[in-house]
Coordinates of C-alpha atoms (C1' of nucleotides) in Angstrom, one line a residue:
Chain A
M1 CA 12.5 -18.1 28.6
I2 CA 12.3 -16.6 25.1
K3 CA 11.3 -18.8 22.5
Q4 CA 12.8 -18.5 19.0
L5 CA 10.3 -18.8 16.2
S6 CA 10.8 -19.6 12.5
F7 CA 9.7 -16.9 10.0
I8 CA 9.9 -16.7 6.2
T9 CA 11.8 -13.8 5.3
Y10 CA 9.9 -12.0 2.6
N11 CA 6.4 -11.5 3.9
M12 CA 5.4 -8.1 2.9
I13 CA 2.5 -6.5 1.3
T14 CA 4.3 -4.8 -1.6
L15 CA 3.3 -4.8 -5.2
K16 CA 6.4 -6.7 -6.3
N17 CA 6.1 -9.5 -3.6
I18 CA 2.6 -10.1 -4.4
R19 CA 3.0 -10.1 -8.3
E20 CA 6.0 -12.7 -7.6
N21 CA 4.2 -14.7 -4.9
Q22 CA 0.6 -14.4 -5.7
D23 CA -0.3 -18.2 -4.9
L24 CA 1.5 -18.1 -1.4
I25 CA 0.1 -14.4 -0.5
S26 CA -3.3 -15.5 -1.5
K27 CA -3.2 -18.7 0.6
K28 CA -2.0 -16.7 3.5
L29 CA -4.3 -13.9 3.4
K30 CA -7.3 -16.2 2.9
T31 CA -6.7 -17.4 6.5
K32 CA -7.4 -13.8 7.6
N33 CA -10.7 -14.0 5.9
F34 CA -9.6 -11.5 3.2
E35 CA -11.4 -11.7 -0.1
V36 CA -8.6 -13.0 -2.1
N37 CA -10.3 -12.1 -5.5
K38 CA -8.7 -8.7 -5.0
I39 CA -5.4 -9.9 -5.7
E40 CA -6.5 -10.8 -9.2
K41 CA -8.1 -7.3 -9.7
L42 CA -4.8 -5.8 -8.3
L43 CA -2.6 -7.8 -10.5
N44 CA -4.8 -7.1 -13.5
K45 CA -4.5 -3.3 -13.0
D46 CA -0.9 -3.9 -12.3
S47 CA 0.0 -5.5 -15.6
D48 CA -2.1 -2.5 -17.5
W49 CA 0.1 -0.1 -15.3
R50 CA 3.4 -1.7 -16.5
E51 CA 2.2 -1.8 -20.1
G52 CA 1.7 1.7 -20.1
L53 CA 4.8 2.6 -18.2
V54 CA 7.2 0.8 -20.6
L55 CA 5.5 2.7 -23.4
V56 CA 5.7 6.2 -21.8
E57 CA 9.4 5.6 -20.6
K58 CA 10.4 5.0 -24.1
L59 CA 8.8 8.0 -25.3
K60 CA 10.5 10.2 -22.4
E61 CA 13.8 8.6 -23.5
K62 CA 13.2 9.9 -27.0
R63 CA 12.4 13.3 -25.6
N64 CA 15.2 13.6 -23.6
S65 CA 17.8 12.8 -26.3
A66 CA 15.8 15.0 -28.8
S67 CA 15.7 17.7 -26.2
K68 CA 19.6 17.7 -25.9
Q69 CA 19.8 17.8 -29.8
I70 CA 17.7 20.8 -29.8
S71 CA 19.7 22.4 -27.6
I72 CA 22.9 22.0 -29.5
L73 CA 21.0 22.9 -32.7
K74 CA 20.2 26.3 -31.2
K75 CA 23.5 27.0 -29.9
E76 CA 24.7 26.5 -33.3
N77 CA 22.0 28.7 -34.8
K78 CA 20.6 25.8 -36.8
P79 CA 17.2 25.2 -37.4
A80 CA 15.5 22.9 -35.2
D81 CA 11.7 23.3 -36.1
D82 CA 11.2 19.8 -37.4
L83 CA 12.4 18.0 -34.3
I84 CA 10.6 20.6 -32.1
S85 CA 7.4 19.9 -33.8
E86 CA 7.8 16.1 -33.8
M87 CA 8.6 16.4 -30.0
K88 CA 5.3 18.4 -29.5
N89 CA 3.4 15.2 -30.5
V90 CA 5.7 13.1 -28.5
S91 CA 5.0 15.2 -25.6
S92 CA 1.2 15.2 -26.0
K93 CA 1.3 11.6 -26.2
I94 CA 3.5 11.1 -23.0
K95 CA 0.9 13.4 -21.2
E96 CA -1.9 11.2 -22.4
I97 CA -0.4 7.8 -21.3
D98 CA 0.9 9.4 -18.2
S99 CA -2.3 10.6 -16.9
K100 CA -3.9 7.2 -17.6
N101 CA -0.8 5.6 -15.6
V102 CA -1.3 7.9 -12.7
E103 CA -4.9 7.0 -12.6
L104 CA -4.0 3.1 -12.7
K105 CA -1.3 3.7 -10.1
I106 CA -3.4 5.5 -7.5
E107 CA -6.0 2.7 -8.1
I108 CA -3.4 0.2 -7.3
D109 CA -2.1 1.9 -4.4
N110 CA -5.5 2.4 -2.9
L111 CA -6.1 -1.5 -3.3
L112 CA -2.9 -2.2 -1.8
L113 CA -3.8 -0.1 1.4
D114 CA -6.7 -2.6 1.9
F115 CA -4.6 -5.5 2.0
P116 CA -4.1 -6.7 5.6
N117 CA -0.8 -7.8 7.0
I118 CA 0.2 -11.4 6.3
P119 CA 0.0 -13.6 9.5
H120 CA 3.3 -15.5 10.6
D121 CA 3.7 -19.0 10.1
S122 CA 3.4 -19.7 13.7
V123 CA -0.1 -17.9 14.3
P124 CA -2.7 -20.6 14.7
L125 CA -5.2 -21.2 12.1
G126 CA -8.7 -20.3 12.5
S127 CA -11.6 -17.8 11.3
D128 CA -12.9 -16.3 14.6
E129 CA -11.8 -16.1 18.4
S130 CA -12.9 -19.6 19.0
S131 CA -9.6 -20.9 17.8
N132 CA -7.6 -18.5 20.0
K133 CA -5.0 -20.3 22.3
I134 CA -4.6 -20.0 25.8
I135 CA -0.7 -19.5 26.2
R136 CA -0.5 -19.1 30.0
T137 CA -1.9 -18.0 33.1
W138 CA -0.7 -16.2 36.0
G139 CA -1.7 -16.1 39.5
E140 CA -5.2 -17.3 40.6
K141 CA -8.8 -16.1 40.8
P142 CA -9.2 -14.6 44.1
K143 CA -12.0 -16.3 46.5
F144 CA -14.6 -14.0 48.4
E145 CA -16.6 -15.1 51.3
Y146 CA -19.2 -12.5 50.8
E147 CA -21.1 -11.2 48.2
I148 CA -18.7 -8.9 46.0
K149 CA -19.8 -5.9 44.3
S150 CA -19.3 -4.4 40.8
H151 CA -16.8 -1.7 40.1
I152 CA -19.7 0.6 39.4
E153 CA -21.4 0.2 42.6
I154 CA -18.0 0.6 44.6
S155 CA -16.7 3.6 42.8
E156 CA -20.3 5.3 43.1
K157 CA -20.1 4.5 46.8
L158 CA -16.4 5.8 47.4
N159 CA -16.8 8.5 44.8
L160 CA -14.2 7.6 42.5
L161 CA -16.1 7.8 39.1
D162 CA -19.0 9.9 38.2
F163 CA -20.7 8.6 34.9
K164 CA -23.6 10.9 34.9
A165 CA -21.6 14.0 34.9
G166 CA -19.4 12.5 32.0
S167 CA -22.8 11.9 29.9
K168 CA -23.8 15.3 30.8
I169 CA -20.7 16.9 29.7
S170 CA -19.9 14.7 26.7
G171 CA -22.0 12.0 26.1
S172 CA -22.0 8.3 27.3
G173 CA -18.3 6.7 27.4
F174 CA -16.7 9.9 28.8
P175 CA -16.5 9.0 32.5
V176 CA -15.4 11.6 35.1
Y177 CA -12.8 10.6 37.4
I178 CA -13.2 12.2 40.8
K179 CA -11.1 12.6 43.9
N180 CA -9.3 9.3 44.8
G181 CA -10.5 8.0 41.5
A182 CA -8.8 10.7 39.7
K183 CA -5.6 10.3 41.7
L184 CA -5.8 6.3 41.3
E185 CA -5.9 6.8 37.7
R186 CA -2.9 9.3 37.7
S187 CA -1.0 7.0 40.0
L188 CA -1.6 4.1 37.5
I189 CA -0.2 5.9 34.6
N190 CA 2.8 7.2 36.4
F191 CA 3.4 3.7 38.1
M192 CA 3.3 2.0 34.5
L193 CA 5.5 4.5 32.9
D194 CA 8.2 4.6 35.7
M195 CA 8.3 0.8 35.5
H196 CA 8.6 0.6 31.6
V197 CA 11.5 3.3 31.7
E198 CA 13.1 1.4 34.2
N199 CA 13.1 -1.5 31.9
G200 CA 14.6 0.1 29.1
Y201 CA 12.1 2.4 27.3
D202 CA 12.4 6.2 26.6
E203 CA 9.7 8.0 27.8
M204 CA 7.4 10.0 25.2
F205 CA 4.6 12.2 25.5
P206 CA 3.1 12.5 22.0
P207 CA 0.4 14.7 20.1
F208 CA -3.0 13.5 20.5
L209 CA -4.2 14.7 17.0
V210 CA -2.6 13.6 14.1
N211 CA -2.7 13.9 10.3
S212 CA -4.3 11.3 7.9
D213 CA -0.7 10.2 6.8
S214 CA 0.0 9.1 10.2
M215 CA -3.0 7.4 10.5
Q216 CA -2.4 5.4 7.2
T217 CA 1.1 4.5 8.1
T218 CA 0.0 2.5 11.3
G219 CA -3.1 1.1 9.6
Q220 CA -6.2 2.8 10.7
M221 CA -6.8 4.5 7.5
P222 CA -8.2 4.3 5.0
K223 CA -10.1 1.1 6.0
F224 CA -11.1 2.4 9.7
I225 CA -11.7 6.0 9.2
D226 CA -15.3 5.7 10.6
D227 CA -13.7 4.5 14.0
M228 CA -12.0 7.8 14.3
Y229 CA -13.0 11.1 15.7
Q230 CA -12.4 13.6 13.3
I231 CA -11.5 17.5 13.3
P232 CA -12.6 18.2 9.5
K233 CA -11.8 21.8 9.8
D234 CA -8.0 21.1 10.3
Q235 CA -7.9 17.7 8.8
L236 CA -6.8 16.1 12.1
F237 CA -7.9 12.9 13.6
C238 CA -8.1 11.9 17.4
I239 CA -5.6 9.2 18.1
P240 CA -7.2 5.7 18.9
T241 CA -3.9 5.0 20.7
A242 CA -0.5 6.2 21.3
E243 CA 1.1 3.8 18.7
V244 CA 0.1 6.2 15.9
P245 CA 2.1 9.2 16.9
V246 CA 4.9 7.3 18.3
T247 CA 5.1 4.8 15.5
N248 CA 5.0 8.0 13.0
Y249 CA 7.8 9.4 15.0
Y250 CA 10.3 7.8 12.6
R251 CA 7.9 7.9 9.2
S252 CA 10.1 8.7 6.4
E253 CA 13.3 8.4 8.5
Q254 CA 16.3 6.2 8.4
L255 CA 17.4 4.9 11.4
D256 CA 20.9 3.8 11.9
E257 CA 21.4 -0.2 12.3
S258 CA 23.3 0.2 15.4
E259 CA 20.7 2.2 17.4
L260 CA 18.2 -0.7 16.8
P261 CA 15.8 -1.7 18.8
V262 CA 14.5 1.7 19.6
K263 CA 12.0 1.7 22.5
F264 CA 9.4 4.1 23.6
A265 CA 6.7 4.3 26.4
A266 CA 4.1 6.7 26.0
Y267 CA 1.0 7.8 27.9
S268 CA -1.7 9.0 25.8
A269 CA -5.7 9.7 26.1
C270 CA -7.2 7.3 23.5
F271 CA -10.2 8.3 21.5
R272 CA -12.6 5.6 19.8
R273 CA -15.9 6.0 18.3
E274 CA -16.6 2.3 18.9
A275 CA -19.1 2.6 16.0
G276 CA -21.0 -0.6 15.7
S277 CA -20.3 -1.7 19.1
Y278 CA -23.4 0.0 20.7
G279 CA -25.1 -2.3 23.3
K280 CA -22.0 -4.2 24.2
D281 CA -20.0 -4.0 27.2
T282 CA -21.8 -0.5 27.9
R283 CA -21.6 -0.8 32.0
G284 CA -19.2 1.4 33.8
L285 CA -15.7 1.3 32.5
L286 CA -15.8 -1.8 30.2
R287 CA -16.0 0.4 26.7
L288 CA -15.4 3.8 26.4
H289 CA -15.0 6.6 23.9
Q290 CA -12.1 8.2 25.9
F291 CA -9.5 6.5 27.8
N292 CA -5.9 6.4 29.1
K293 CA -3.4 4.0 27.9
V294 CA 0.5 3.8 28.2
E295 CA 1.7 2.2 25.0
L296 CA 4.9 0.5 24.4
V297 CA 6.4 0.9 20.7
K298 CA 9.5 -0.8 19.5
F299 CA 11.6 -0.4 16.2
V300 CA 13.7 -3.4 15.8
H301 CA 16.1 -5.4 13.3
P302 CA 13.8 -7.6 11.4
D303 CA 16.1 -10.7 12.2
N304 CA 14.8 -10.8 15.8
S305 CA 11.5 -9.0 15.9
Y306 CA 9.9 -12.4 17.1
N307 CA 12.1 -12.4 20.4
E308 CA 11.2 -8.6 20.8
L309 CA 7.7 -9.6 20.7
E310 CA 8.1 -12.2 23.5
S311 CA 9.9 -9.4 25.5
L312 CA 7.1 -6.7 24.8
L313 CA 4.6 -9.2 26.0
E314 CA 6.4 -9.9 29.2
D315 CA 7.0 -6.1 29.7
A316 CA 3.1 -5.7 29.7
E317 CA 2.6 -8.8 31.9
K318 CA 4.9 -7.1 34.5
V319 CA 2.3 -4.3 35.1
L320 CA -0.3 -7.2 36.3
Q321 CA 2.2 -9.1 38.1
S322 CA 3.5 -6.2 40.0
L323 CA -0.3 -5.2 40.8
G324 CA -1.0 -9.0 41.9
L325 CA -3.7 -9.2 39.5
H326 CA -4.6 -12.8 38.0
Y327 CA -4.4 -12.7 34.1
R328 CA -4.0 -14.9 31.1
V329 CA -2.4 -14.7 27.8
I330 CA -4.1 -15.4 24.6
E331 CA -2.6 -15.9 21.2
L332 CA -4.9 -14.8 18.6
C333 CA -5.7 -17.0 15.5
T334 CA -5.3 -15.8 12.0
G335 CA -8.9 -14.8 11.7
D336 CA -9.1 -12.9 15.0
L337 CA -5.8 -11.0 14.1
S338 CA -6.1 -7.4 13.4
F339 CA -5.6 -5.8 10.2
S340 CA -2.2 -4.7 10.6
A341 CA -0.7 -7.5 12.7
A342 CA 1.5 -10.6 11.7
K343 CA 1.2 -11.9 15.1
C344 CA -0.8 -10.9 18.2
Y345 CA -1.1 -11.8 22.0
D346 CA -3.8 -10.3 24.2
V347 CA -3.4 -10.0 27.9
E348 CA -6.7 -10.6 29.8
V349 CA -7.2 -9.6 33.3
W350 CA -9.4 -11.5 35.6
S351 CA -12.9 -9.7 36.6
P352 CA -14.2 -11.3 39.7
Y353 CA -17.7 -9.5 39.3
E354 CA -18.0 -9.7 35.6
N355 CA -16.8 -13.3 36.2
K356 CA -14.6 -13.3 33.1
Y357 CA -11.3 -12.0 31.7
L358 CA -11.1 -8.6 30.0
E359 CA -8.5 -7.7 27.6
V360 CA -6.2 -5.1 28.8
S361 CA -3.2 -5.4 26.5
S362 CA -2.8 -6.2 22.9
C363 CA 1.1 -6.9 22.0
S364 CA 1.7 -7.2 18.3
N365 CA 4.3 -7.6 15.7
F366 CA 3.8 -5.7 12.6
E367 CA 6.7 -6.8 11.0
S368 CA 7.5 -4.5 8.0
F369 CA 3.9 -3.6 7.5
Q370 CA 3.9 -0.3 9.2
A371 CA 7.4 0.5 8.4
N372 CA 6.7 -0.2 4.5
R373 CA 3.5 2.2 4.6
G374 CA 5.6 5.0 6.4
S375 CA 8.9 4.1 5.1
I376 CA 10.9 3.7 8.2
R377 CA 14.1 2.1 7.3
F378 CA 17.6 1.5 8.1
R379 CA 20.7 0.5 5.9
S380 CA 21.6 -3.2 6.4
S381 CA 25.2 -3.9 7.1
K382 CA 24.7 -7.4 5.9
T383 CA 23.1 -6.6 2.3
G384 CA 24.0 -2.8 2.2
K385 CA 20.7 -2.0 1.2
M386 CA 17.6 -0.2 2.8
E387 CA 15.5 -2.3 4.6
F388 CA 12.3 -1.7 6.5
V389 CA 12.6 -2.0 10.3
H390 CA 10.0 -4.3 12.1
T391 CA 7.6 -2.5 14.3
L392 CA 5.9 -3.7 17.4
N393 CA 3.5 -2.3 20.1
G394 CA 1.8 -3.4 22.9
S395 CA -0.5 -1.8 25.6
G396 CA 1.2 -1.5 29.0
V397 CA -1.6 -1.2 29.8
A398 CA -5.1 0.4 29.2
T399 CA -6.3 1.8 32.4
P400 CA -10.1 1.3 32.3
R401 CA -10.1 -2.4 32.5
L402 CA -7.2 -2.3 35.0
L403 CA -9.3 -0.2 37.1
I404 CA -12.1 -2.7 37.1
A405 CA -9.9 -5.5 37.9
L406 CA -8.1 -3.6 40.6
I407 CA -11.2 -2.2 42.3
E408 CA -13.0 -5.5 42.1
N409 CA -10.0 -7.6 43.1
Y410 CA -9.0 -5.6 45.9
Q411 CA -12.5 -4.5 47.3
Q412 CA -12.9 -5.4 51.0
K413 CA -16.0 -6.8 53.0
D414 CA -16.4 -3.5 54.4
G415 CA -16.8 -1.6 51.2
T416 CA -13.2 0.0 50.8
I417 CA -10.5 -0.7 48.4
K418 CA -7.0 -2.0 49.4
I419 CA -4.2 -0.4 47.6
P420 CA -1.7 -2.9 46.2
K421 CA 1.8 -2.4 47.7
A422 CA 3.4 -1.1 44.2
L423 CA 0.9 1.7 44.1
Q424 CA 1.0 2.8 47.5
R425 CA 3.9 5.2 47.1
Y426 CA 2.0 6.8 44.3
M427 CA -1.2 7.2 46.3
N428 CA 0.3 7.8 49.6
I429 CA -2.5 5.6 51.3
S430 CA -2.9 2.0 51.8
A431 CA -6.6 1.9 51.1
I432 CA -9.4 3.8 50.0
E433 CA -12.1 4.3 52.6
D434 CA -14.4 7.1 51.7
Chain B
rG1 C1' -4.6 35.7 11.6
rG2 C1' -1.2 39.6 9.1
rA3 C1' 4.0 41.0 6.8
rG4 C1' 8.7 39.1 5.3
rA5 C1' 12.7 35.3 4.3
rG6 C1' 13.6 30.4 3.2
rA7 C1' 13.6 24.8 1.7
rU8 C1' 18.7 21.5 -3.3
rG9 C1' 22.0 14.7 -2.1
rU10 C1' 25.2 12.6 4.6
rC11 C1' 26.0 17.6 5.4
rU12 C1' 27.7 22.3 3.3
rG13 C1' 26.7 25.1 -1.0
rA14 C1' 26.4 26.7 -6.5
rG15 C1' 22.8 27.1 -9.9
rU16 C1' 16.7 32.2 -12.6
rG17 C1' 14.8 27.8 -19.4
rG18 C1' 18.7 24.0 -23.1
rU19 C1' 26.0 18.9 -22.7
rU20 C1' 23.2 19.9 -15.3
rU21 C1' 23.1 12.5 -17.2
rA22 C1' 22.7 18.7 -10.1
rA23 C1' 29.2 22.2 -10.1
rG24 C1' 32.6 22.7 -5.8
rG25 C1' 33.5 21.2 -0.8
rU26 C1' 32.6 17.8 3.0
rG27 C1' 31.6 12.9 4.8
rC28 C1' 31.9 7.9 3.6
rA29 C1' 34.3 3.4 0.9
rC30 C1' 38.5 1.5 -1.7
rG31 C1' 43.3 2.2 -4.1
rC32 C1' 48.2 4.7 -4.4
rU33 C1' 51.7 6.9 -1.4
rU34 C1' 54.1 5.8 4.1
rG35 C1' 57.7 2.1 8.8
rG36 C1' 52.6 3.6 10.6
rA37 C1' 49.5 7.7 10.6
rA38 C1' 48.1 12.5 8.9
rA39 C1' 48.4 15.5 4.6
rG40 C1' 48.5 14.3 -0.7
rC41 C1' 46.7 12.0 -5.3
rG42 C1' 43.4 8.8 -8.0
rU43 C1' 38.5 5.9 -8.2
rG44 C1' 33.6 5.3 -6.5
rU45 C1' 29.8 6.9 -3.8
rG46 C1' 21.6 8.6 -3.1
rU47 C1' 16.3 6.6 -3.4
rG48 C1' 12.2 4.6 -5.8
rG49 C1' 10.2 2.2 -10.0
rG50 C1' 10.3 -0.5 -14.9
rG51 C1' 12.7 -3.9 -18.6
rG52 C1' 16.4 -8.3 -19.3
rC53 C1' 16.4 -10.9 -13.9
rA54 C1' 23.8 -11.7 -14.4
rA55 C1' 27.0 -7.9 -16.0
rC56 C1' 23.3 -4.0 -18.0
rU57 C1' 19.8 -0.4 -19.2
rC58 C1' 15.7 3.2 -19.2
rC59 C1' 12.4 6.3 -16.5
rA60 C1' 11.4 9.4 -12.0
rC61 C1' 13.0 12.4 -7.8
rC62 C1' 16.2 19.6 -6.3
rG63 C1' 9.8 20.7 0.3
rC64 C1' 4.5 18.7 -1.9
rG65 C1' 0.9 19.3 -5.9
rG66 C1' -0.7 21.6 -10.2
rG67 C1' 0.4 24.6 -14.8
rU68 C1' 3.4 27.1 -19.1
rU69 C1' 7.0 24.9 -22.8
rC70 C1' 9.8 21.0 -27.7
rA71 C1' 12.6 21.5 -23.0
rA72 C1' 11.7 23.3 -15.6
rA73 C1' 15.9 22.8 -10.0
rU74 C1' 15.0 27.5 -12.8
rC75 C1' 8.8 30.9 -15.1
rC76 C1' 3.6 30.8 -13.3
rC77 C1' -0.3 29.2 -9.5
rG78 C1' -2.1 26.5 -5.0
rC79 C1' -0.4 24.0 -0.3
rU80 C1' 2.9 22.3 3.7
rC81 C1' 6.8 23.3 7.1
rU82 C1' 10.9 26.1 9.2
rC83 C1' 13.0 31.1 10.8
rU84 C1' 11.9 36.5 12.1
rC85 C1' 8.5 40.5 13.3
rC86 C1' 3.5 42.0 14.5
rG87 C1' -1.4 40.6 16.6
rC88 C1' -4.1 36.8 19.6
rC89 C1' -3.4 33.5 23.7
rA90 C1' -2.5 29.2 28.6

RNA sequence: GGAGAGAUGUCUGAGUGGUUUAAGGUGCACGCUUGGAAAGCGUGUGUGGGGGCAACUCCACCGCGGGUUCAAAUCCCGCUCUCUCCGCCA
């Protein structure tokens, strides 16, 4: 059952909206641990900018009409020297004010790019993850009558992963999948893509390197540039998720209202520097610099983006359900919400050996946040105007922790791994035995 | 990597310094006409931003960014992308 959520209609990080709803936005951004004095700073620059704008536009108006006069005078062979010399002064004044204004506007735009999205009214308040809410759990924790092994131990014994070779070739956090491990990884990707396509998503295979405009649209830049692998010579960045290229598929485009919602499922490798998280979850597949993920991205009508979020979440959950893995769904509180998200659910799969839930998916509604940054619009039949679509995405799902859960949950006493039914036709075997 | 050609509104396409506030066509919307439709005729038709915040008005936008000029779609410089050819290459 999809629950219909209430939402405020003008919930947007735009200069105009901040100008007109300063108090409301300040209140909402505070819940996301945003330093709200930046709003004051922004609006001060904004009023300076607008002051200059009024001035310069009046001068431009004057110049435009004088230009027409000069043109007429010249055609009639009459002198226009006075007017020309007057306009010389006007023009230099315009240049002066304009350059100040451009500078101000760049400062304003840069400030604005650091503003996080506004949390949705339904998001629970809280400053950190301790205020997150458990929405539901599915399945049960499996019971083992023998001592269970970690995914690292099992995958070493069965020759599925080679962490040592990975560190030699690239460094830590770049595992090599071998033999049945490689096949299992490939099977999972195919299995998930097939499932989502069957559920109405269009498959997409995007580029793994993108430019800075793309990173800016989805919100990775400018703030999180240090989390990205960069190729400076070509000014390209390795994608941290397929969300980036897939969302940017429609950057600067106008969609037809009738074609909404547009839904994509895309596999990509994901690259994350994980700067600042050294020493945390470094074992095995828990936290990697490169991993595989199938991502779901939706472009939807603003009127029903919250219904679309619920169904996106369900589509991600189906992966774990089909594989028979116990998991829970968490609703993130305002303080734990990512920079770009207005609302977000995490799906966490159970790891028996780690004895905890591991995040395998994050399903978010970005509302118009990304669409505004990247100008992704449609013409509303209701208003006749161009409006921003709402974008959503969710992992469906990331493979490393899924692999951990699979290996650990399906391990047998004899050290083998059973293959869940849904995967058997991809693996062509029912168990990994040696 | 080298050489050449190109980029104008929904599309097509004109425009090499000044009534271009971007012609003409096409598409779209409305009206007239018609028994109805087509054709024909007429009117309107982009995006973003600013000021009044309503009718209105001004500014910017001809791939992107600079420059020259009183004035740039138009001239100059740099860049991006597309196409053709050559080279290299899975």
